[in-house]
């Protein structure tokens, strides 16, 4: 399958520190991103969507700025060209506005479907943090 890269920016009216908790912790991600998020003994994240587990490694973490999850097949962990999701917090110097940049590299959906999915999830995140 051919993977595609979806990139979108969403303005968030909250501090980086507050938003980052929801992007980088299992409990935070579980509130808006997945039905359930667990971390196994190997520090792999297990995201459950619609009763299906998806395994990911946390491959990048810069406090209050950047998180990247690299998804893999636990039956074939050495395969290449993994799907990934990246969250970046970027501040506009002039307006002091905070933006959440989402980069979703996957092969499951069309771009318009991804746009609708992310709009819904980020909307839920904004409701939770009041931003």
JSON list of C-alpha atoms in Angstrom, two decimals:
[
{"chain": "A", "resi": 1, "resn": "UNK", "atom": "CA", "xyz": [0.00, 0.00, 0.00]},
{"chain": "A", "resi": 2, "resn": "UNK", "atom": "CA", "xyz": [1.08, 3.55, -0.67]},
{"chain": "A", "resi": 3, "resn": "UNK", "atom": "CA", "xyz": [1.35, 5.72, 2.41]},
{"chain": "A", "resi": 4, "resn": "UNK", "atom": "CA", "xyz": [0.39, 9.36, 2.39]},
{"chain": "A", "resi": 5, "resn": "UNK", "atom": "CA", "xyz": [1.43, 12.23, 4.61]},
{"chain": "A", "resi": 6, "resn": "UNK", "atom": "CA", "xyz": [-1.27, 14.41, 6.12]},
{"chain": "A", "resi": 7, "resn": "UNK", "atom": "CA", "xyz": [-0.14, 17.69, 7.71]},
{"chain": "A", "resi": 8, "resn": "UNK", "atom": "CA", "xyz": [-2.41, 20.17, 9.48]},
{"chain": "A", "resi": 9, "resn": "UNK", "atom": "CA", "xyz": [-2.08, 23.05, 11.94]},
{"chain": "A", "resi": 10, "resn": "UNK", "atom": "CA", "xyz": [-4.63, 23.82, 14.63]},
{"chain": "A", "resi": 11, "resn": "UNK", "atom": "CA", "xyz": [-4.63, 26.91, 16.83]},
{"chain": "A", "resi": 12, "resn": "UNK", "atom": "CA", "xyz": [-4.87, 26.03, 20.51]},
{"chain": "A", "resi": 13, "resn": "UNK", "atom": "CA", "xyz": [-5.59, 28.64, 23.18]},
{"chain": "A", "resi": 14, "resn": "UNK", "atom": "CA", "xyz": [-3.67, 27.11, 26.07]},
{"chain": "A", "resi": 15, "resn": "UNK", "atom": "CA", "xyz": [-0.11, 26.93, 27.33]},
{"chain": "A", "resi": 16, "resn": "UNK", "atom": "CA", "xyz": [2.42, 24.55, 25.80]},
{"chain": "A", "resi": 17, "resn": "UNK", "atom": "CA", "xyz": [2.84, 22.83, 29.15]},
{"chain": "A", "resi": 18, "resn": "UNK", "atom": "CA", "xyz": [-0.87, 22.01, 29.44]},
{"chain": "A", "resi": 19, "resn": "UNK", "atom": "CA", "xyz": [-1.23, 20.83, 25.83]},
{"chain": "A", "resi": 20, "resn": "UNK", "atom": "CA", "xyz": [1.99, 18.79, 25.94]},
{"chain": "A", "resi": 21, "resn": "UNK", "atom": "CA", "xyz": [0.62, 16.59, 28.74]},
{"chain": "A", "resi": 22, "resn": "UNK", "atom": "CA", "xyz": [-2.21, 15.51, 26.40]},
{"chain": "A", "resi": 23, "resn": "UNK", "atom": "CA", "xyz": [0.24, 14.70, 23.59]},
{"chain": "A", "resi": 24, "resn": "UNK", "atom": "CA", "xyz": [2.91, 12.82, 25.50]},
{"chain": "A", "resi": 25, "resn": "UNK", "atom": "CA", "xyz": [1.32, 10.77, 28.31]},
{"chain": "A", "resi": 26, "resn": "UNK", "atom": "CA", "xyz": [-0.83, 7.65, 28.14]},
{"chain": "A", "resi": 27, "resn": "UNK", "atom": "CA", "xyz": [-3.46, 9.22, 30.39]},
{"chain": "A", "resi": 28, "resn": "UNK", "atom": "CA", "xyz": [-3.51, 12.44, 28.35]},
{"chain": "A", "resi": 29, "resn": "UNK", "atom": "CA", "xyz": [-3.71, 10.66, 24.99]},
{"chain": "A", "resi": 30, "resn": "UNK", "atom": "CA", "xyz": [-6.50, 8.43, 26.27]},
{"chain": "A", "resi": 31, "resn": "UNK", "atom": "CA", "xyz": [-8.68, 11.46, 26.95]},
{"chain": "A", "resi": 32, "resn": "UNK", "atom": "CA", "xyz": [-8.89, 12.61, 23.32]},
{"chain": "A", "resi": 33, "resn": "UNK", "atom": "CA", "xyz": [-6.84, 10.47, 20.93]},
{"chain": "A", "resi": 34, "resn": "UNK", "atom": "CA", "xyz": [-7.58, 6.78, 21.59]},
{"chain": "A", "resi": 35, "resn": "UNK", "atom": "CA", "xyz": [-10.15, 4.69, 23.41]},
{"chain": "A", "resi": 36, "resn": "UNK", "atom": "CA", "xyz": [-7.40, 3.29, 25.64]},
{"chain": "A", "resi": 37, "resn": "UNK", "atom": "CA", "xyz": [-3.63, 3.80, 25.86]},
{"chain": "A", "resi": 38, "resn": "UNK", "atom": "CA", "xyz": [-1.33, 1.40, 27.71]},
{"chain": "A", "resi": 39, "resn": "UNK", "atom": "CA", "xyz": [2.43, 1.14, 28.00]},
{"chain": "A", "resi": 40, "resn": "UNK", "atom": "CA", "xyz": [3.91, -2.37, 28.09]},
{"chain": "A", "resi": 41, "resn": "UNK", "atom": "CA", "xyz": [7.04, -3.64, 29.86]},
{"chain": "A", "resi": 42, "resn": "UNK", "atom": "CA", "xyz": [9.17, -2.74, 26.80]},
{"chain": "A", "resi": 43, "resn": "UNK", "atom": "CA", "xyz": [7.88, 0.86, 26.95]},
{"chain": "A", "resi": 44, "resn": "UNK", "atom": "CA", "xyz": [5.82, 0.38, 23.78]},
{"chain": "A", "resi": 45, "resn": "UNK", "atom": "CA", "xyz": [2.62, 2.37, 23.61]},
{"chain": "A", "resi": 46, "resn": "UNK", "atom": "CA", "xyz": [-0.49, 0.35, 22.82]},
{"chain": "A", "resi": 47, "resn": "UNK", "atom": "CA", "xyz": [-3.24, 2.52, 21.35]},
{"chain": "A", "resi": 48, "resn": "UNK", "atom": "CA", "xyz": [-6.67, 0.93, 21.23]},
{"chain": "A", "resi": 49, "resn": "UNK", "atom": "CA", "xyz": [-9.10, 2.23, 18.61]},
{"chain": "A", "resi": 50, "resn": "UNK", "atom": "CA", "xyz": [-12.44, 0.44, 18.11]},
{"chain": "A", "resi": 51, "resn": "UNK", "atom": "CA", "xyz": [-11.25, -2.63, 20.10]},
{"chain": "A", "resi": 52, "resn": "UNK", "atom": "CA", "xyz": [-8.11, -3.01, 17.98]},
{"chain": "A", "resi": 53, "resn": "UNK", "atom": "CA", "xyz": [-4.61, -2.58, 19.42]},
{"chain": "A", "resi": 54, "resn": "UNK", "atom": "CA", "xyz": [-1.97, -0.57, 17.54]},
{"chain": "A", "resi": 55, "resn": "UNK", "atom": "CA", "xyz": [1.62, -0.70, 18.78]},
{"chain": "A", "resi": 56, "resn": "UNK", "atom": "CA", "xyz": [3.95, 2.29, 18.70]},
{"chain": "A", "resi": 57, "resn": "UNK", "atom": "CA", "xyz": [7.34, 3.32, 19.96]},
{"chain": "A", "resi": 58, "resn": "UNK", "atom": "CA", "xyz": [7.93, 6.81, 21.29]},
{"chain": "A", "resi": 59, "resn": "UNK", "atom": "CA", "xyz": [10.82, 7.79, 19.00]},
{"chain": "A", "resi": 60, "resn": "UNK", "atom": "CA", "xyz": [11.05, 11.54, 19.67]},
{"chain": "A", "resi": 61, "resn": "UNK", "atom": "CA", "xyz": [10.24, 13.61, 22.72]},
{"chain": "A", "resi": 62, "resn": "UNK", "atom": "CA", "xyz": [11.23, 17.22, 23.30]},
{"chain": "A", "resi": 63, "resn": "UNK", "atom": "CA", "xyz": [9.54, 18.64, 26.36]},
{"chain": "A", "resi": 64, "resn": "UNK", "atom": "CA", "xyz": [6.70, 21.07, 25.60]},
{"chain": "A", "resi": 65, "resn": "UNK", "atom": "CA", "xyz": [7.57, 20.98, 21.88]},
{"chain": "A", "resi": 66, "resn": "UNK", "atom": "CA", "xyz": [7.52, 17.68, 20.00]},
{"chain": "A", "resi": 67, "resn": "UNK", "atom": "CA", "xyz": [6.35, 14.05, 20.22]},
{"chain": "A", "resi": 68, "resn": "UNK", "atom": "CA", "xyz": [6.59, 11.33, 17.58]},
{"chain": "A", "resi": 69, "resn": "UNK", "atom": "CA", "xyz": [5.09, 7.84, 17.70]},
{"chain": "A", "resi": 70, "resn": "UNK", "atom": "CA", "xyz": [6.33, 5.23, 15.23]},
{"chain": "A", "resi": 71, "resn": "UNK", "atom": "CA", "xyz": [3.73, 2.47, 14.72]},
{"chain": "A", "resi": 72, "resn": "UNK", "atom": "CA", "xyz": [4.83, -1.11, 14.10]},
{"chain": "A", "resi": 73, "resn": "UNK", "atom": "CA", "xyz": [3.48, -4.61, 13.71]},
{"chain": "A", "resi": 74, "resn": "UNK", "atom": "CA", "xyz": [4.38, -6.57, 16.87]},
{"chain": "A", "resi": 75, "resn": "UNK", "atom": "CA", "xyz": [4.53, -9.77, 14.77]},
{"chain": "A", "resi": 76, "resn": "UNK", "atom": "CA", "xyz": [7.04, -8.13, 12.41]},
{"chain": "A", "resi": 77, "resn": "UNK", "atom": "CA", "xyz": [8.79, -5.35, 14.36]},
{"chain": "A", "resi": 78, "resn": "UNK", "atom": "CA", "xyz": [11.73, -5.08, 11.95]},
{"chain": "A", "resi": 79, "resn": "UNK", "atom": "CA", "xyz": [9.69, -4.13, 8.90]},
{"chain": "A", "resi": 80, "resn": "UNK", "atom": "CA", "xyz": [10.44, -0.70, 7.47]},
{"chain": "A", "resi": 81, "resn": "UNK", "atom": "CA", "xyz": [8.34, 2.28, 6.32]},
{"chain": "A", "resi": 82, "resn": "UNK", "atom": "CA", "xyz": [6.25, 2.42, 9.48]},
{"chain": "A", "resi": 83, "resn": "UNK", "atom": "CA", "xyz": [3.28, 4.68, 9.86]},
{"chain": "A", "resi": 84, "resn": "UNK", "atom": "CA", "xyz": [3.84, 7.48, 12.33]},
{"chain": "A", "resi": 85, "resn": "UNK", "atom": "CA", "xyz": [2.11, 10.36, 14.04]},
{"chain": "A", "resi": 86, "resn": "UNK", "atom": "CA", "xyz": [3.97, 13.46, 15.04]},
{"chain": "A", "resi": 87, "resn": "UNK", "atom": "CA", "xyz": [2.74, 16.29, 17.26]},
{"chain": "A", "resi": 88, "resn": "UNK", "atom": "CA", "xyz": [4.60, 19.61, 17.25]},
{"chain": "A", "resi": 89, "resn": "UNK", "atom": "CA", "xyz": [3.80, 22.66, 19.32]},
{"chain": "A", "resi": 90, "resn": "UNK", "atom": "CA", "xyz": [4.78, 25.86, 17.54]},
{"chain": "A", "resi": 91, "resn": "UNK", "atom": "CA", "xyz": [4.36, 29.41, 18.79]},
{"chain": "A", "resi": 92, "resn": "UNK", "atom": "CA", "xyz": [3.88, 32.39, 16.53]},
{"chain": "A", "resi": 93, "resn": "UNK", "atom": "CA", "xyz": [6.38, 34.99, 17.77]},
{"chain": "A", "resi": 94, "resn": "UNK", "atom": "CA", "xyz": [4.29, 37.97, 16.65]},
{"chain": "A", "resi": 95, "resn": "UNK", "atom": "CA", "xyz": [0.88, 36.95, 17.91]},
{"chain": "A", "resi": 96, "resn": "UNK", "atom": "CA", "xyz": [1.98, 34.63, 20.74]},
{"chain": "A", "resi": 97, "resn": "UNK", "atom": "CA", "xyz": [-0.53, 32.11, 19.33]},
{"chain": "A", "resi": 98, "resn": "UNK", "atom": "CA", "xyz": [0.10, 28.40, 19.91]},
{"chain": "A", "resi": 99, "resn": "UNK", "atom": "CA", "xyz": [-0.37, 25.94, 17.06]},
{"chain": "A", "resi": 100, "resn": "UNK", "atom": "CA", "xyz": [-0.52, 22.17, 17.17]},
{"chain": "A", "resi": 101, "resn": "UNK", "atom": "CA", "xyz": [1.00, 20.72, 14.00]},
{"chain": "A", "resi": 102, "resn": "UNK", "atom": "CA", "xyz": [-0.08, 17.16, 13.30]},
{"chain": "A", "resi": 103, "resn": "UNK", "atom": "CA", "xyz": [1.80, 15.00, 10.82]},
{"chain": "A", "resi": 104, "resn": "UNK", "atom": "CA", "xyz": [0.08, 11.70, 10.12]},
{"chain": "A", "resi": 105, "resn": "UNK", "atom": "CA", "xyz": [1.95, 9.32, 7.81]},
{"chain": "A", "resi": 106, "resn": "UNK", "atom": "CA", "xyz": [-0.29, 6.34, 7.17]},
{"chain": "A", "resi": 107, "resn": "UNK", "atom": "CA", "xyz": [-2.13, 4.32, 4.56]},
{"chain": "A", "resi": 108, "resn": "UNK", "atom": "CA", "xyz": [-5.57, 3.87, 6.08]},
{"chain": "A", "resi": 109, "resn": "UNK", "atom": "CA", "xyz": [-7.53, 6.90, 4.91]},
{"chain": "A", "resi": 110, "resn": "UNK", "atom": "CA", "xyz": [-8.02, 9.46, 2.14]},
{"chain": "A", "resi": 111, "resn": "UNK", "atom": "CA", "xyz": [-6.92, 13.02, 2.91]},
{"chain": "A", "resi": 112, "resn": "UNK", "atom": "CA", "xyz": [-10.48, 14.33, 3.32]},
{"chain": "A", "resi": 113, "resn": "UNK", "atom": "CA", "xyz": [-11.25, 11.49, 5.76]},
{"chain": "A", "resi": 114, "resn": "UNK", "atom": "CA", "xyz": [-8.10, 12.25, 7.76]},
{"chain": "A", "resi": 115, "resn": "UNK", "atom": "CA", "xyz": [-9.00, 15.93, 7.83]},
{"chain": "A", "resi": 116, "resn": "UNK", "atom": "CA", "xyz": [-12.43, 15.12, 9.29]},
{"chain": "A", "resi": 117, "resn": "UNK", "atom": "CA", "xyz": [-10.99, 12.64, 11.80]},
{"chain": "A", "resi": 118, "resn": "UNK", "atom": "CA", "xyz": [-8.34, 15.08, 13.04]},
{"chain": "A", "resi": 119, "resn": "UNK", "atom": "CA", "xyz": [-10.82, 17.98, 13.17]},
{"chain": "A", "resi": 120, "resn": "UNK", "atom": "CA", "xyz": [-12.99, 15.87, 15.46]},
{"chain": "A", "resi": 121, "resn": "UNK", "atom": "CA", "xyz": [-10.13, 14.71, 17.69]},
{"chain": "A", "resi": 122, "resn": "UNK", "atom": "CA", "xyz": [-8.55, 18.16, 18.01]},
{"chain": "A", "resi": 123, "resn": "UNK", "atom": "CA", "xyz": [-12.02, 19.58, 18.73]},
{"chain": "A", "resi": 124, "resn": "UNK", "atom": "CA", "xyz": [-12.31, 17.09, 21.59]},
{"chain": "A", "resi": 125, "resn": "UNK", "atom": "CA", "xyz": [-8.84, 18.08, 22.83]},
{"chain": "A", "resi": 126, "resn": "UNK", "atom": "CA", "xyz": [-9.79, 21.77, 22.76]},
{"chain": "A", "resi": 127, "resn": "UNK", "atom": "CA", "xyz": [-12.96, 21.03, 24.77]},
{"chain": "A", "resi": 128, "resn": "UNK", "atom": "CA", "xyz": [-10.94, 19.20, 27.42]},
{"chain": "A", "resi": 129, "resn": "UNK", "atom": "CA", "xyz": [-8.31, 21.90, 27.84]},
{"chain": "A", "resi": 130, "resn": "UNK", "atom": "CA", "xyz": [-10.67, 24.80, 27.29]},
{"chain": "A", "resi": 131, "resn": "UNK", "atom": "CA", "xyz": [-8.61, 26.06, 24.38]}
]
